[in-house]
PDB file of C-alpha atoms in Angstrom:
ATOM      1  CA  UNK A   1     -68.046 -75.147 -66.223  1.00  0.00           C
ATOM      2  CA  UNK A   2     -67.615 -73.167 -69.698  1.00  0.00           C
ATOM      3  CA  UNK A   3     -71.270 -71.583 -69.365  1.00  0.00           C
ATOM      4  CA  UNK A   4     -70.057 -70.428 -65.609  1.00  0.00           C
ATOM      5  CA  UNK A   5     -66.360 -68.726 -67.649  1.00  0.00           C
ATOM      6  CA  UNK A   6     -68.604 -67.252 -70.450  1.00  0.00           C
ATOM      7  CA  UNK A   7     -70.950 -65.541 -68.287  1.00  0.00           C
ATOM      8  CA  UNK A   8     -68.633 -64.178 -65.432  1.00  0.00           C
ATOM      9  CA  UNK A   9     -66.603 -61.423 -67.248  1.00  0.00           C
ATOM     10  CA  UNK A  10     -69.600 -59.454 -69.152  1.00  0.00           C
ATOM     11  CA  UNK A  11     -71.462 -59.522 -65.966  1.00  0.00           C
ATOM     12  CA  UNK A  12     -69.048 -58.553 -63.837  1.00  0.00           C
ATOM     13  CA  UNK A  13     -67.978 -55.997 -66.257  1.00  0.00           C
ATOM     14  CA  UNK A  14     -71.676 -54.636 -66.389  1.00  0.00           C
ATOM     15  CA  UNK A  15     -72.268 -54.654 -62.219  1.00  0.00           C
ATOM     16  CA  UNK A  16     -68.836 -52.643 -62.725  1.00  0.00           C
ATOM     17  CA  UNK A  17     -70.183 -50.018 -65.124  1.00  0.00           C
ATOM     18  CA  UNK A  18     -73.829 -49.887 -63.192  1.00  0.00           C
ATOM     19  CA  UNK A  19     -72.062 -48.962 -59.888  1.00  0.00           C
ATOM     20  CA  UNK A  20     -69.753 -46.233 -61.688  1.00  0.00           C
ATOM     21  CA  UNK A  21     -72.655 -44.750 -63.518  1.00  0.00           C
ATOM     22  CA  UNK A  22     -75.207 -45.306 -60.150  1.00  0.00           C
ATOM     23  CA  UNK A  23     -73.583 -42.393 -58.672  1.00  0.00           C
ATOM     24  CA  UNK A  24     -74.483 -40.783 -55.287  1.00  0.00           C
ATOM     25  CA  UNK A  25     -78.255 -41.770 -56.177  1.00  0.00           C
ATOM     26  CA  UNK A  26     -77.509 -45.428 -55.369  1.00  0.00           C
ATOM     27  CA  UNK A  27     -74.514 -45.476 -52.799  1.00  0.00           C
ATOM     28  CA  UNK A  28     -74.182 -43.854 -49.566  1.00  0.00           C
ATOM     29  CA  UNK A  29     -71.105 -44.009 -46.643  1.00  0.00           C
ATOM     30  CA  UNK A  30     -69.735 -47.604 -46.329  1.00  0.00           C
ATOM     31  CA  UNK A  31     -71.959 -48.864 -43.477  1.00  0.00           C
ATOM     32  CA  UNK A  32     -73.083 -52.381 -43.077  1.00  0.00           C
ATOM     33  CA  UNK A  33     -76.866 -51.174 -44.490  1.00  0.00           C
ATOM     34  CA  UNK A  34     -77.813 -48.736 -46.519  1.00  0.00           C
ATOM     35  CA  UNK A  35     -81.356 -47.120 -47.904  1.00  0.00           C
ATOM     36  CA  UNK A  36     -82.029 -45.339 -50.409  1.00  0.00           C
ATOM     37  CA  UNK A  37     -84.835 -43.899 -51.754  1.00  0.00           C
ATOM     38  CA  UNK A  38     -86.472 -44.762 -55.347  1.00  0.00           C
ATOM     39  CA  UNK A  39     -88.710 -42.598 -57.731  1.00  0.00           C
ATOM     40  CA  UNK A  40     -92.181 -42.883 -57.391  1.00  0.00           C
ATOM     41  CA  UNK A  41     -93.914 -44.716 -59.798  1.00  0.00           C
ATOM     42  CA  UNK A  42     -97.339 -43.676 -61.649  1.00  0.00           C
ATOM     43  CA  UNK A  43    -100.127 -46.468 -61.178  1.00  0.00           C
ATOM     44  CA  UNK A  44    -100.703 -49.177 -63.542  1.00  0.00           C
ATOM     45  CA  UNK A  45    -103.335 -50.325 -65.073  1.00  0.00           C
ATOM     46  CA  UNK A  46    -104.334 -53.596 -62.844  1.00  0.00           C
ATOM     47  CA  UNK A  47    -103.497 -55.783 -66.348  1.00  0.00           C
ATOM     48  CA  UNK A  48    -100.747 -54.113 -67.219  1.00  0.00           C
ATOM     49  CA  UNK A  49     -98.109 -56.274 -65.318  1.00  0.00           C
ATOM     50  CA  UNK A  50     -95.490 -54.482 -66.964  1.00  0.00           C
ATOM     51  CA  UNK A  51     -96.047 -51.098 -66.042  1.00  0.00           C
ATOM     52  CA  UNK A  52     -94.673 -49.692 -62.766  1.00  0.00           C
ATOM     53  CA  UNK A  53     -96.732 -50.225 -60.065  1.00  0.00           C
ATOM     54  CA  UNK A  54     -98.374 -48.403 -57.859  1.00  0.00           C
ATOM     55  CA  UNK A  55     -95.595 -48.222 -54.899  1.00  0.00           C
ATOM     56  CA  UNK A  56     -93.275 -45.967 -53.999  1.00  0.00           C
ATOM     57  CA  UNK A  57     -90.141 -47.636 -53.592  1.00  0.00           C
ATOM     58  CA  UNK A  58     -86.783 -48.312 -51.712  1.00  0.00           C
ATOM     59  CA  UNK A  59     -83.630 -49.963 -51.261  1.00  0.00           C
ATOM     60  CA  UNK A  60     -81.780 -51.365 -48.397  1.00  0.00           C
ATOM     61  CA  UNK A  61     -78.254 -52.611 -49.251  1.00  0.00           C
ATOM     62  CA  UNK A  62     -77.051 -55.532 -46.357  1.00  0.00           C
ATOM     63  CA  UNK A  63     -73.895 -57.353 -46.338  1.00  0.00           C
ATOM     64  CA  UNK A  64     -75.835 -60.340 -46.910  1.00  0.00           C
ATOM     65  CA  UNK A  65     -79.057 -59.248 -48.946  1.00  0.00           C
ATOM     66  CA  UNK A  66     -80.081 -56.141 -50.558  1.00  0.00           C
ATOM     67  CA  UNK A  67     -83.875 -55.481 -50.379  1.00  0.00           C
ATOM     68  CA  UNK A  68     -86.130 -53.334 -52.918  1.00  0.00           C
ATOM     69  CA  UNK A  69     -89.314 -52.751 -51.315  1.00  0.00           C
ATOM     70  CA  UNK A  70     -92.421 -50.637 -50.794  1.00  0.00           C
ATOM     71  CA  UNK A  71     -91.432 -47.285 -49.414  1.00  0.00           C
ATOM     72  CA  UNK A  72     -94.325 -46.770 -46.739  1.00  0.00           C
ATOM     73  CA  UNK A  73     -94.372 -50.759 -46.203  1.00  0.00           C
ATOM     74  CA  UNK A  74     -94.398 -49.441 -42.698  1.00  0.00           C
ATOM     75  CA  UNK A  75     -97.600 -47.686 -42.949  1.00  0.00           C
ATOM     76  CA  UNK A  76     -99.036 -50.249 -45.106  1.00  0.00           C
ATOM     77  CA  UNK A  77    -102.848 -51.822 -44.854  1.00  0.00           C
ATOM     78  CA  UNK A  78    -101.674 -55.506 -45.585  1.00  0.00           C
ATOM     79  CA  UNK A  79     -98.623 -57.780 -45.557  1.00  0.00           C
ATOM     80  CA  UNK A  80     -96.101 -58.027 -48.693  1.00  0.00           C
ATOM     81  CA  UNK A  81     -95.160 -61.304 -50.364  1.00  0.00           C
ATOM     82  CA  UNK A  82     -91.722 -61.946 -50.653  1.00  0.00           C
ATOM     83  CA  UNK A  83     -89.406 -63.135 -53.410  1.00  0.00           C
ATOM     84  CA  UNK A  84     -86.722 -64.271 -53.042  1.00  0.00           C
ATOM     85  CA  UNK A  85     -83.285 -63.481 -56.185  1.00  0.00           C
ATOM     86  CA  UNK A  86     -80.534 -65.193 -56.925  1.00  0.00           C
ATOM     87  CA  UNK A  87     -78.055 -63.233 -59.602  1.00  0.00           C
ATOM     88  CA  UNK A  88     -75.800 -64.817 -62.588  1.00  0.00           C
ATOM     89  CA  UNK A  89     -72.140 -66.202 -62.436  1.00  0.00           C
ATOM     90  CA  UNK A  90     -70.384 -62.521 -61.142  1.00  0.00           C
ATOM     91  CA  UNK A  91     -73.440 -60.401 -61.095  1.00  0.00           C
ATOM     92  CA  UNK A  92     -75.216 -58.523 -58.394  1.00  0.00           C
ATOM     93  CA  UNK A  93     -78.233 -56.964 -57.463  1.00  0.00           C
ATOM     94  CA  UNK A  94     -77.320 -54.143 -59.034  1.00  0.00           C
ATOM     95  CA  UNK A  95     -77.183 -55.723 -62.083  1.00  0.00           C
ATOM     96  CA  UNK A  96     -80.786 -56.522 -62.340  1.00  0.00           C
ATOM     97  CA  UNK A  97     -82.158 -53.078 -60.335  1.00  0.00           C
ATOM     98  CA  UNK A  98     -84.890 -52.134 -62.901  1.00  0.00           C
ATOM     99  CA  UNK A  99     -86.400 -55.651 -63.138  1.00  0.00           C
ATOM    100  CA  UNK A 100     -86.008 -55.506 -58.929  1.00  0.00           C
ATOM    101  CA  UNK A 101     -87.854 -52.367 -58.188  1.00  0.00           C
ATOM    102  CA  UNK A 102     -90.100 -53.274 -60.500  1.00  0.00           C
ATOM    103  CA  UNK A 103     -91.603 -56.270 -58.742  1.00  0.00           C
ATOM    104  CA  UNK A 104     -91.476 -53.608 -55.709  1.00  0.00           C
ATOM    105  CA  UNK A 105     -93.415 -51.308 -57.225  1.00  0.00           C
ATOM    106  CA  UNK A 106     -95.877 -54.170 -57.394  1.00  0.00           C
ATOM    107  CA  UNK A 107     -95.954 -54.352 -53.997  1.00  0.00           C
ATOM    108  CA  UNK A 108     -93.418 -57.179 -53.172  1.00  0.00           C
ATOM    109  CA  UNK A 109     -90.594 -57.269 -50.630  1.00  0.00           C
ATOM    110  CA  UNK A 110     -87.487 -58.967 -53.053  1.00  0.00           C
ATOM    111  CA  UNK A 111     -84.959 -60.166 -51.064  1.00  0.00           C
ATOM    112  CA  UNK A 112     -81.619 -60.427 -53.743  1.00  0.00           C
ATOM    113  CA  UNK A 113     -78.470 -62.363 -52.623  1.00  0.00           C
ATOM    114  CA  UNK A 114     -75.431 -60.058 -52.722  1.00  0.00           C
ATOM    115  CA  UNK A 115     -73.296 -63.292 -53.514  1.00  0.00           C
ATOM    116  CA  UNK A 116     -72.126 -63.534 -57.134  1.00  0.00           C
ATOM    117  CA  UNK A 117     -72.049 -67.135 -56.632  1.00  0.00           C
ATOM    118  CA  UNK A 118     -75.408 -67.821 -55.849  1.00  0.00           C
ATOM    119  CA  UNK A 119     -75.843 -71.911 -57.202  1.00  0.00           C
ATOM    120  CA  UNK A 120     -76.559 -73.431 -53.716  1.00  0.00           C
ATOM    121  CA  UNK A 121     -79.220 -71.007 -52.408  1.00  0.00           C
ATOM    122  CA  UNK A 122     -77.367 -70.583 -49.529  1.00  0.00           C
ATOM    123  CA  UNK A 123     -77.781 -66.482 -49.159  1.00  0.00           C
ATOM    124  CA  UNK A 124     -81.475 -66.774 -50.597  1.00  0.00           C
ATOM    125  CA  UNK A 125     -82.721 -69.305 -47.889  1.00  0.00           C
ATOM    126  CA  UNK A 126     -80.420 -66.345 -45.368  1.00  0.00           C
ATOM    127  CA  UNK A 127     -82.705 -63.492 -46.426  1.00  0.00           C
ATOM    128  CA  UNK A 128     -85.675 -65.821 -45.420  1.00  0.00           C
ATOM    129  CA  UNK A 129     -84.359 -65.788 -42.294  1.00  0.00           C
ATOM    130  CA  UNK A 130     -83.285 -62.484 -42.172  1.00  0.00           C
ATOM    131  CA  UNK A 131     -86.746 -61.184 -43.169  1.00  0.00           C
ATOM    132  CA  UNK A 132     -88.745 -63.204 -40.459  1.00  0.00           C
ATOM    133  CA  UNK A 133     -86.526 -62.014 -37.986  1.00  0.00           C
ATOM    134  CA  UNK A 134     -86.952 -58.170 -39.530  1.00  0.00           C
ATOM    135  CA  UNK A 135     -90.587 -58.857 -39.264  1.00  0.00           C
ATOM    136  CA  UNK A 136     -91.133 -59.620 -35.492  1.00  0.00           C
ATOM    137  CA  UNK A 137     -88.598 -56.678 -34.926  1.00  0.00           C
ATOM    138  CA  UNK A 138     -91.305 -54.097 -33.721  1.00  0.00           C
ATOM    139  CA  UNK A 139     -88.303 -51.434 -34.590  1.00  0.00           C
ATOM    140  CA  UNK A 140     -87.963 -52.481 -38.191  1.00  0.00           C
ATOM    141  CA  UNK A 141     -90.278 -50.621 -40.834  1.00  0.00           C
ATOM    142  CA  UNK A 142     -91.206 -54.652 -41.808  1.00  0.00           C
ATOM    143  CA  UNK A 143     -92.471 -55.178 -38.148  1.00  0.00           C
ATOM    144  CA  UNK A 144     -95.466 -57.386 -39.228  1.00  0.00           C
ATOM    145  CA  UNK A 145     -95.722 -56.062 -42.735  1.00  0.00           C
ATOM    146  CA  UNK A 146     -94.630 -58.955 -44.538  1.00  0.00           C
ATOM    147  CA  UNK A 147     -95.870 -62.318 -46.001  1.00  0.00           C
ATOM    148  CA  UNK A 148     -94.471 -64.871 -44.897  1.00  0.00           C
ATOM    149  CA  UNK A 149     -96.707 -67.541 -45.674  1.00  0.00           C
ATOM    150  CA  UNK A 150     -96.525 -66.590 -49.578  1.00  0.00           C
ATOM    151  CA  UNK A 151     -92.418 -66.916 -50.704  1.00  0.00           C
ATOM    152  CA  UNK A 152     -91.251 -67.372 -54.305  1.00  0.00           C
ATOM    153  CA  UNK A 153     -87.944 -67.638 -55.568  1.00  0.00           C
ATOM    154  CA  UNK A 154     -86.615 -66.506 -58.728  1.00  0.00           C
ATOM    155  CA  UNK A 155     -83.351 -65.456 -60.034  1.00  0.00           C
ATOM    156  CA  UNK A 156     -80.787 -65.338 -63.436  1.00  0.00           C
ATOM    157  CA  UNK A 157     -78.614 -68.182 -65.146  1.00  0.00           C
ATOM    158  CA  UNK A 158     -76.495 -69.261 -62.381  1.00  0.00           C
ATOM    159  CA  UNK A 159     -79.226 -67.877 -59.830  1.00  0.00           C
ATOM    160  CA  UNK A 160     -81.838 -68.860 -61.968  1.00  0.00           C
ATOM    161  CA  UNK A 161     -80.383 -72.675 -60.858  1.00  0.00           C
ATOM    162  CA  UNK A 162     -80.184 -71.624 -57.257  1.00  0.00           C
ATOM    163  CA  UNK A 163     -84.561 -70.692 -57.894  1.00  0.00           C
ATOM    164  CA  UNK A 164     -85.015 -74.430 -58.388  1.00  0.00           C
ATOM    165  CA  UNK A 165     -82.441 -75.171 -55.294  1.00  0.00           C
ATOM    166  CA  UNK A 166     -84.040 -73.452 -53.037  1.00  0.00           C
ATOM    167  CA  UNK A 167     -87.388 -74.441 -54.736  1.00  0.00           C
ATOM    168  CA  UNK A 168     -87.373 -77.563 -52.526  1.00  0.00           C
ATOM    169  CA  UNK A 169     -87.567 -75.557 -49.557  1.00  0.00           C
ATOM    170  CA  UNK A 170     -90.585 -75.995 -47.590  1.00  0.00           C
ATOM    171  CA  UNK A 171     -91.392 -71.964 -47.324  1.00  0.00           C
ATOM    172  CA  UNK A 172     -91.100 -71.686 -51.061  1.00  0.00           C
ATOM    173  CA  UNK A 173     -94.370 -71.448 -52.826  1.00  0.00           C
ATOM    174  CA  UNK A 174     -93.510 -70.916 -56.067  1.00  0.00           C
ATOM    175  CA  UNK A 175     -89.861 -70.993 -58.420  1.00  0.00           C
ATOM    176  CA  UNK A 176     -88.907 -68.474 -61.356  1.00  0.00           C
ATOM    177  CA  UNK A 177     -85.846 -69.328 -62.949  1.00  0.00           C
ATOM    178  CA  UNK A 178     -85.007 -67.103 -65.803  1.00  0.00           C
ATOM    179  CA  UNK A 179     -82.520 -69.292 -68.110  1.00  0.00           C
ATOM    180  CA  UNK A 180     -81.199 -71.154 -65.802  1.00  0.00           C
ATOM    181  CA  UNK A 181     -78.218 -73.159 -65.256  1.00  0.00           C
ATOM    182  CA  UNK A 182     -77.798 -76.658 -65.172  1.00  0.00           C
ATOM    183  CA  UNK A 183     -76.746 -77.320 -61.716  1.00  0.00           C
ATOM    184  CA  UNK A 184     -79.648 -77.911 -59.864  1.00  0.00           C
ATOM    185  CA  UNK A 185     -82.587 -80.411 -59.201  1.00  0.00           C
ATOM    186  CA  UNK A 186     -85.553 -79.700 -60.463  1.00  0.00           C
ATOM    187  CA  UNK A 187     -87.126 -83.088 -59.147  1.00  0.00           C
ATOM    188  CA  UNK A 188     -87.238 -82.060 -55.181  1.00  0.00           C
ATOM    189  CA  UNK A 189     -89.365 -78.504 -56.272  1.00  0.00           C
ATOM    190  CA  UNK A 190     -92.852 -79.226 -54.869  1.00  0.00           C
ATOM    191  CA  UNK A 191     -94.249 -76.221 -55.898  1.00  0.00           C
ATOM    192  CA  UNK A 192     -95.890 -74.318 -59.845  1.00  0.00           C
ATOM    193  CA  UNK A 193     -92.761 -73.404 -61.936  1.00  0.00           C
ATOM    194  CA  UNK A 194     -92.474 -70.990 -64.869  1.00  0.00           C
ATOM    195  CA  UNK A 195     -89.553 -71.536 -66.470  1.00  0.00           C
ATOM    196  CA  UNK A 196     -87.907 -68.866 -68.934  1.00  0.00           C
ATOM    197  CA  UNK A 197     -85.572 -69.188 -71.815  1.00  0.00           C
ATOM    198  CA  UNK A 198     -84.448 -67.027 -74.368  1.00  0.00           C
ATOM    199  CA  UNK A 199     -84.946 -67.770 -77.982  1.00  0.00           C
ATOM    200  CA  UNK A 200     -81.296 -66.480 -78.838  1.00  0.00           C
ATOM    201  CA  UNK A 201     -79.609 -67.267 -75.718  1.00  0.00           C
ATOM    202  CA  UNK A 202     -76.225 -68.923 -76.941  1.00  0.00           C
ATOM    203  CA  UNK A 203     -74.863 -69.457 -72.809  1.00  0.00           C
ATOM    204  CA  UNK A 204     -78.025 -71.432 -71.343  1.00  0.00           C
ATOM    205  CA  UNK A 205     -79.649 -72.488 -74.426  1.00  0.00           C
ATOM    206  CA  UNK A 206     -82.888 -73.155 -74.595  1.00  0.00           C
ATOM    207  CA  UNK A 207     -83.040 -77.139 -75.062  1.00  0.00           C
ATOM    208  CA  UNK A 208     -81.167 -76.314 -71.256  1.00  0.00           C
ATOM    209  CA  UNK A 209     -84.589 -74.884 -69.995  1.00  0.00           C
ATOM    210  CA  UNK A 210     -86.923 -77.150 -71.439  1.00  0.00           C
ATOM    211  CA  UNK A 211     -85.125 -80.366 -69.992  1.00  0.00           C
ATOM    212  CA  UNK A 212     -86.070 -78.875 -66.888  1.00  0.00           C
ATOM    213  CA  UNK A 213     -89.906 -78.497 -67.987  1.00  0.00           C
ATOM    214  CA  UNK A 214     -89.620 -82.156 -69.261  1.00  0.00           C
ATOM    215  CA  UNK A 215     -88.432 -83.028 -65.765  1.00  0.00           C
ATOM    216  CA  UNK A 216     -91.263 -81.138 -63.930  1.00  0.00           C
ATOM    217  CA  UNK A 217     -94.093 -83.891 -64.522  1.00  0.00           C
ATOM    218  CA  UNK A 218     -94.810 -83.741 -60.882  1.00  0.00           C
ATOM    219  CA  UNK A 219     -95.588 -80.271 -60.622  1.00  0.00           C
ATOM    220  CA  UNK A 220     -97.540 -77.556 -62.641  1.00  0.00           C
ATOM    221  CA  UNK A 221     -95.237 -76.427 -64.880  1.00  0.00           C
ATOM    222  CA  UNK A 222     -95.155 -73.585 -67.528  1.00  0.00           C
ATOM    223  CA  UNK A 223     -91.974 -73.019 -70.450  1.00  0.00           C
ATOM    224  CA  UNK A 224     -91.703 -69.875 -72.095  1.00  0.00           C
ATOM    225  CA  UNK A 225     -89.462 -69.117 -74.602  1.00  0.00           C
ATOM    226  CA  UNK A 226     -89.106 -65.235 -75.023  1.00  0.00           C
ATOM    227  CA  UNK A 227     -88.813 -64.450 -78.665  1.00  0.00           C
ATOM    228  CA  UNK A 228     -85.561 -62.991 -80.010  1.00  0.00           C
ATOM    229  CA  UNK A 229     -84.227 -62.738 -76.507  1.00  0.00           C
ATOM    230  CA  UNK A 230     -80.414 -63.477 -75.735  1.00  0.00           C
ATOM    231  CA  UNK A 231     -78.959 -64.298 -72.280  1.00  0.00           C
ATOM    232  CA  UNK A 232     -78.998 -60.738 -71.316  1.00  0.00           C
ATOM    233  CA  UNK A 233     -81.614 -59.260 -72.519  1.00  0.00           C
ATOM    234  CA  UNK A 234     -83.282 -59.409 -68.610  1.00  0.00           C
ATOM    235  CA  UNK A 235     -79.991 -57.548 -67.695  1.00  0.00           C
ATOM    236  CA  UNK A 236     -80.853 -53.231 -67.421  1.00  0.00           C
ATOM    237  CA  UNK A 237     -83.913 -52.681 -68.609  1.00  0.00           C
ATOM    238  CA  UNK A 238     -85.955 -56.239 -68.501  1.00  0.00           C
ATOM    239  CA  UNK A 239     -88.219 -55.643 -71.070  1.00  0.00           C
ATOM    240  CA  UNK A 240     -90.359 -58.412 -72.018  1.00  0.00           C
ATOM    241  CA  UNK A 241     -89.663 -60.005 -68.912  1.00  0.00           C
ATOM    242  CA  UNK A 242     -90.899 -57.700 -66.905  1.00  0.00           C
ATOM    243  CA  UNK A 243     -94.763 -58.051 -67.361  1.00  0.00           C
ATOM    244  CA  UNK A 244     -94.726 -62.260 -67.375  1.00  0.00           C
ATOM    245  CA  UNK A 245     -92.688 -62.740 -64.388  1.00  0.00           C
ATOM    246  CA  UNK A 246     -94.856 -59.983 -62.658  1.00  0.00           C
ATOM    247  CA  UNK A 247     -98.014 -61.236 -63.791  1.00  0.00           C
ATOM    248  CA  UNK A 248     -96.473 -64.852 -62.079  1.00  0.00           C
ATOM    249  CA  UNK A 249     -95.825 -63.456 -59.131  1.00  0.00           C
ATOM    250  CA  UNK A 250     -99.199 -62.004 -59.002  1.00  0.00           C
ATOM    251  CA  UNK A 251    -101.098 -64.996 -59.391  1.00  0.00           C
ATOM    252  CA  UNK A 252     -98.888 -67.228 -57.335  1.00  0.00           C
ATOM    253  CA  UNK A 253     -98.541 -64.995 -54.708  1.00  0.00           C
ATOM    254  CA  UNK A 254    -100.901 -62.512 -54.781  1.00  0.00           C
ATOM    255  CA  UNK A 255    -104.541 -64.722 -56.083  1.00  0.00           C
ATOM    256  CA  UNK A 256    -104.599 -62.095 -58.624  1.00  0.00           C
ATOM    257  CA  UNK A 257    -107.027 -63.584 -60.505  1.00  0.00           C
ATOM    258  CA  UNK A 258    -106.380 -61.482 -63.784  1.00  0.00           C
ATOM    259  CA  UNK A 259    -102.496 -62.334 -63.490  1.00  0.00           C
ATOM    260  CA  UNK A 260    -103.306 -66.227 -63.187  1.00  0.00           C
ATOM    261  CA  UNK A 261    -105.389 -65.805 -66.589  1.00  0.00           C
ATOM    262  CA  UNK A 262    -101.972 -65.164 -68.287  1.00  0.00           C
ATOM    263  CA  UNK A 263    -100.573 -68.648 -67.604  1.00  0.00           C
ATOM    264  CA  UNK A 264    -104.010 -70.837 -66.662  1.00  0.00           C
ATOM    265  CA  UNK A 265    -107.460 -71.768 -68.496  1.00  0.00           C
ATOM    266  CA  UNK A 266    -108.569 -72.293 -71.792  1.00  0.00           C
ATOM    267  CA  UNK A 267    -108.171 -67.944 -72.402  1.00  0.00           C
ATOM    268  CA  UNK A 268    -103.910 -68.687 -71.314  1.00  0.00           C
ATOM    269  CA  UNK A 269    -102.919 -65.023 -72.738  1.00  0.00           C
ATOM    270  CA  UNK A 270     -98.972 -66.234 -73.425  1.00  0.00           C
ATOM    271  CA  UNK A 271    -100.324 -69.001 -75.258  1.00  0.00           C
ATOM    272  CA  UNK A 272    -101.422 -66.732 -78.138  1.00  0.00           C
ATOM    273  CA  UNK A 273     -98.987 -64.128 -77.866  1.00  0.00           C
ATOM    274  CA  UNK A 274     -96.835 -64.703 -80.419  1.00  0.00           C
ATOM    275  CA  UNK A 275     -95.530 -61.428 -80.852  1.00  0.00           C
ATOM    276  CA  UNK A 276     -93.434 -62.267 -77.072  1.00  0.00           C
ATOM    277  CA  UNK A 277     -93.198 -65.828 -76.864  1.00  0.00           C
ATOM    278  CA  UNK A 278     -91.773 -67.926 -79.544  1.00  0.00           C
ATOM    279  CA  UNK A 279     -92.211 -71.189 -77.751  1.00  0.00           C
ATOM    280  CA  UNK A 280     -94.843 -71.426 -74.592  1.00  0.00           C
ATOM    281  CA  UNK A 281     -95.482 -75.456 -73.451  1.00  0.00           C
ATOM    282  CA  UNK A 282     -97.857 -76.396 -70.121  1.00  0.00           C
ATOM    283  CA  UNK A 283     -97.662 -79.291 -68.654  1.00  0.00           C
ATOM    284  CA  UNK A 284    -100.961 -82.011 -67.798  1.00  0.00           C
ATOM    285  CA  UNK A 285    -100.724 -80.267 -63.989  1.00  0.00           C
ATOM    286  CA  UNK A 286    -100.578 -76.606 -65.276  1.00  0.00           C
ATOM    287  CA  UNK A 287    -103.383 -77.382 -68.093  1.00  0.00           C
ATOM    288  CA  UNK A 288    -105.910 -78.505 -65.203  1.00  0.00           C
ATOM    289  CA  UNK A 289    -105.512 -75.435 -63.299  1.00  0.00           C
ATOM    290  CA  UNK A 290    -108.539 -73.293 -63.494  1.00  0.00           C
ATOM    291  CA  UNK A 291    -107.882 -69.654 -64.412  1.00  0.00           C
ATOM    292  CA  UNK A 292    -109.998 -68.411 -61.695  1.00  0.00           C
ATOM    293  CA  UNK A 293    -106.991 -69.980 -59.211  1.00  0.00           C
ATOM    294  CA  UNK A 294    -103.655 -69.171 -58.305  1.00  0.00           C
TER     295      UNK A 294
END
């Protein structure tokens, strides 16, 4: 497919330059897992979704999946949701680190595919797996520490397809593709969808994104448009899409009540954000959602 040739080589060009520049503070002896400590964040403001959050964070790197997470999640009060990442054509984690530990700092467990080919969801439905298993381990740090029973799945361009593929999976309780390709489904998803697009994106174009939103009658479904963004803006430093997709995952996820106020209700902050959004549609199911719920 020519969007799959466009995007391969500046990814994988990028994941290239990311890993030279990463240094010792992000790679370690070749063993099958590695951790590695983040910087600690400063608190956030609880409506500031794109702030760092109030976690401490990590990274384990898998040959399968590569997890950013909580640093004490072993000495944690609750259980963490999980999402679930799927990168572009050639990318990897790596490529989207910033926008990863973010959502950790927030107090999620994100499970991202190491496969640069991530369409079929194969290696996101894996770290499911992997992560129930880690979580009945009573050796693991995740030894009933996280959330099973609240999953969402998001991911970029080619992964941002594989979000909606694995959508239809019965564990998934919410999708977050971010400009996503054309290969997938959108029909089996059962589940709320915000779907993301990027006003100047000239490899998934926008009319791309919102032909899945048309598609998503059966299920509450948000479209947002991020003005002047191109298809790598989310790549480095996420920028405006940090704060949505963490205020989604908050809501969905979380019942953050103040995150769901974003998206739901007659008050639906992107709605009259202008200054970020330059498009922002909800469908009949996401326009009877209350504000007050998730």
């Amino acid at each position: 497919m020519l969007w799959r040739r466009n995007l391969f080589a500046p990814l994988a060009a990028l994941a290239l330059a990311l890993t030279a520049s990463a240094g010792a503070g992000t790679a370690a002896a070749a063993t099958d897992t590695t951790v590695v400590a983040a910087a600690s964040p400063a608190a956030s403001a609880a409506d500031d979704f794109g702030a760092p959050g109030p976690y401490a964070t990590a990274v384990e790197v898998g040959a399968v999946t590569t997890l950013y997470y909580p640093r004490d999640i072993a000495d944690s009060d609750h259980r963490h949701p999980v999402i679930v990442w799927g990168n572009g054509t050639g990318g990897v984690p790596l490529v989207y680190r910033d926008l990863l530990l973010h959502w950790a700092s927030q107090g999620f467990v994100v499970a991202a595919a190491n496969t640069p080919m991530s369409n079929l969801g194969i290696s996101m439905r894996a770290s499911i797996d992997m992560l129930t298993g880690r979580n009945a381990d009573r050796g693991s740090v995740f030894f009933d520490r996280v959330d099973l029973e609240h999953i969402g799945a998001s991911g970029h361009s080619q992964g941002g397809a594989a979000a909606i593929v694995v959508g239809s999976d019965p564990r998934i309780d919410t999708i977050l593709p971010i400009q996503p390709g054309p290969l997938a489904n959108i029909d089996a998803v059962r589940v709320p969808a915000l779907l993301l697009a990027g006003q100047r994106d000239s490899i998934v174009f926008p009319a791309l994104v919102k032909a899945f939103y048309n598609a998503a009658d059966h299920i509450p479904a948000l479209y947002g448009e991020v003005r002047g963004a191109d298809h790598f803006t989310v790549v480095g430093d996420p920028g405006p899409f940090a704060a949505p997709t963490t205020a989604w995952f908050r809501a969905q996820l979380m019942g953050d009540r103040t995150a769901g106020a974003q998206f739901f209700g007659p008050g639906c902050g992107i709605c009259t954000d202008t200054a970020t959004w330059s498009d922002v549609r909800r469908n009949s199911l996401a326009l009877s959602v209350p504000a007050a719920t998730p």
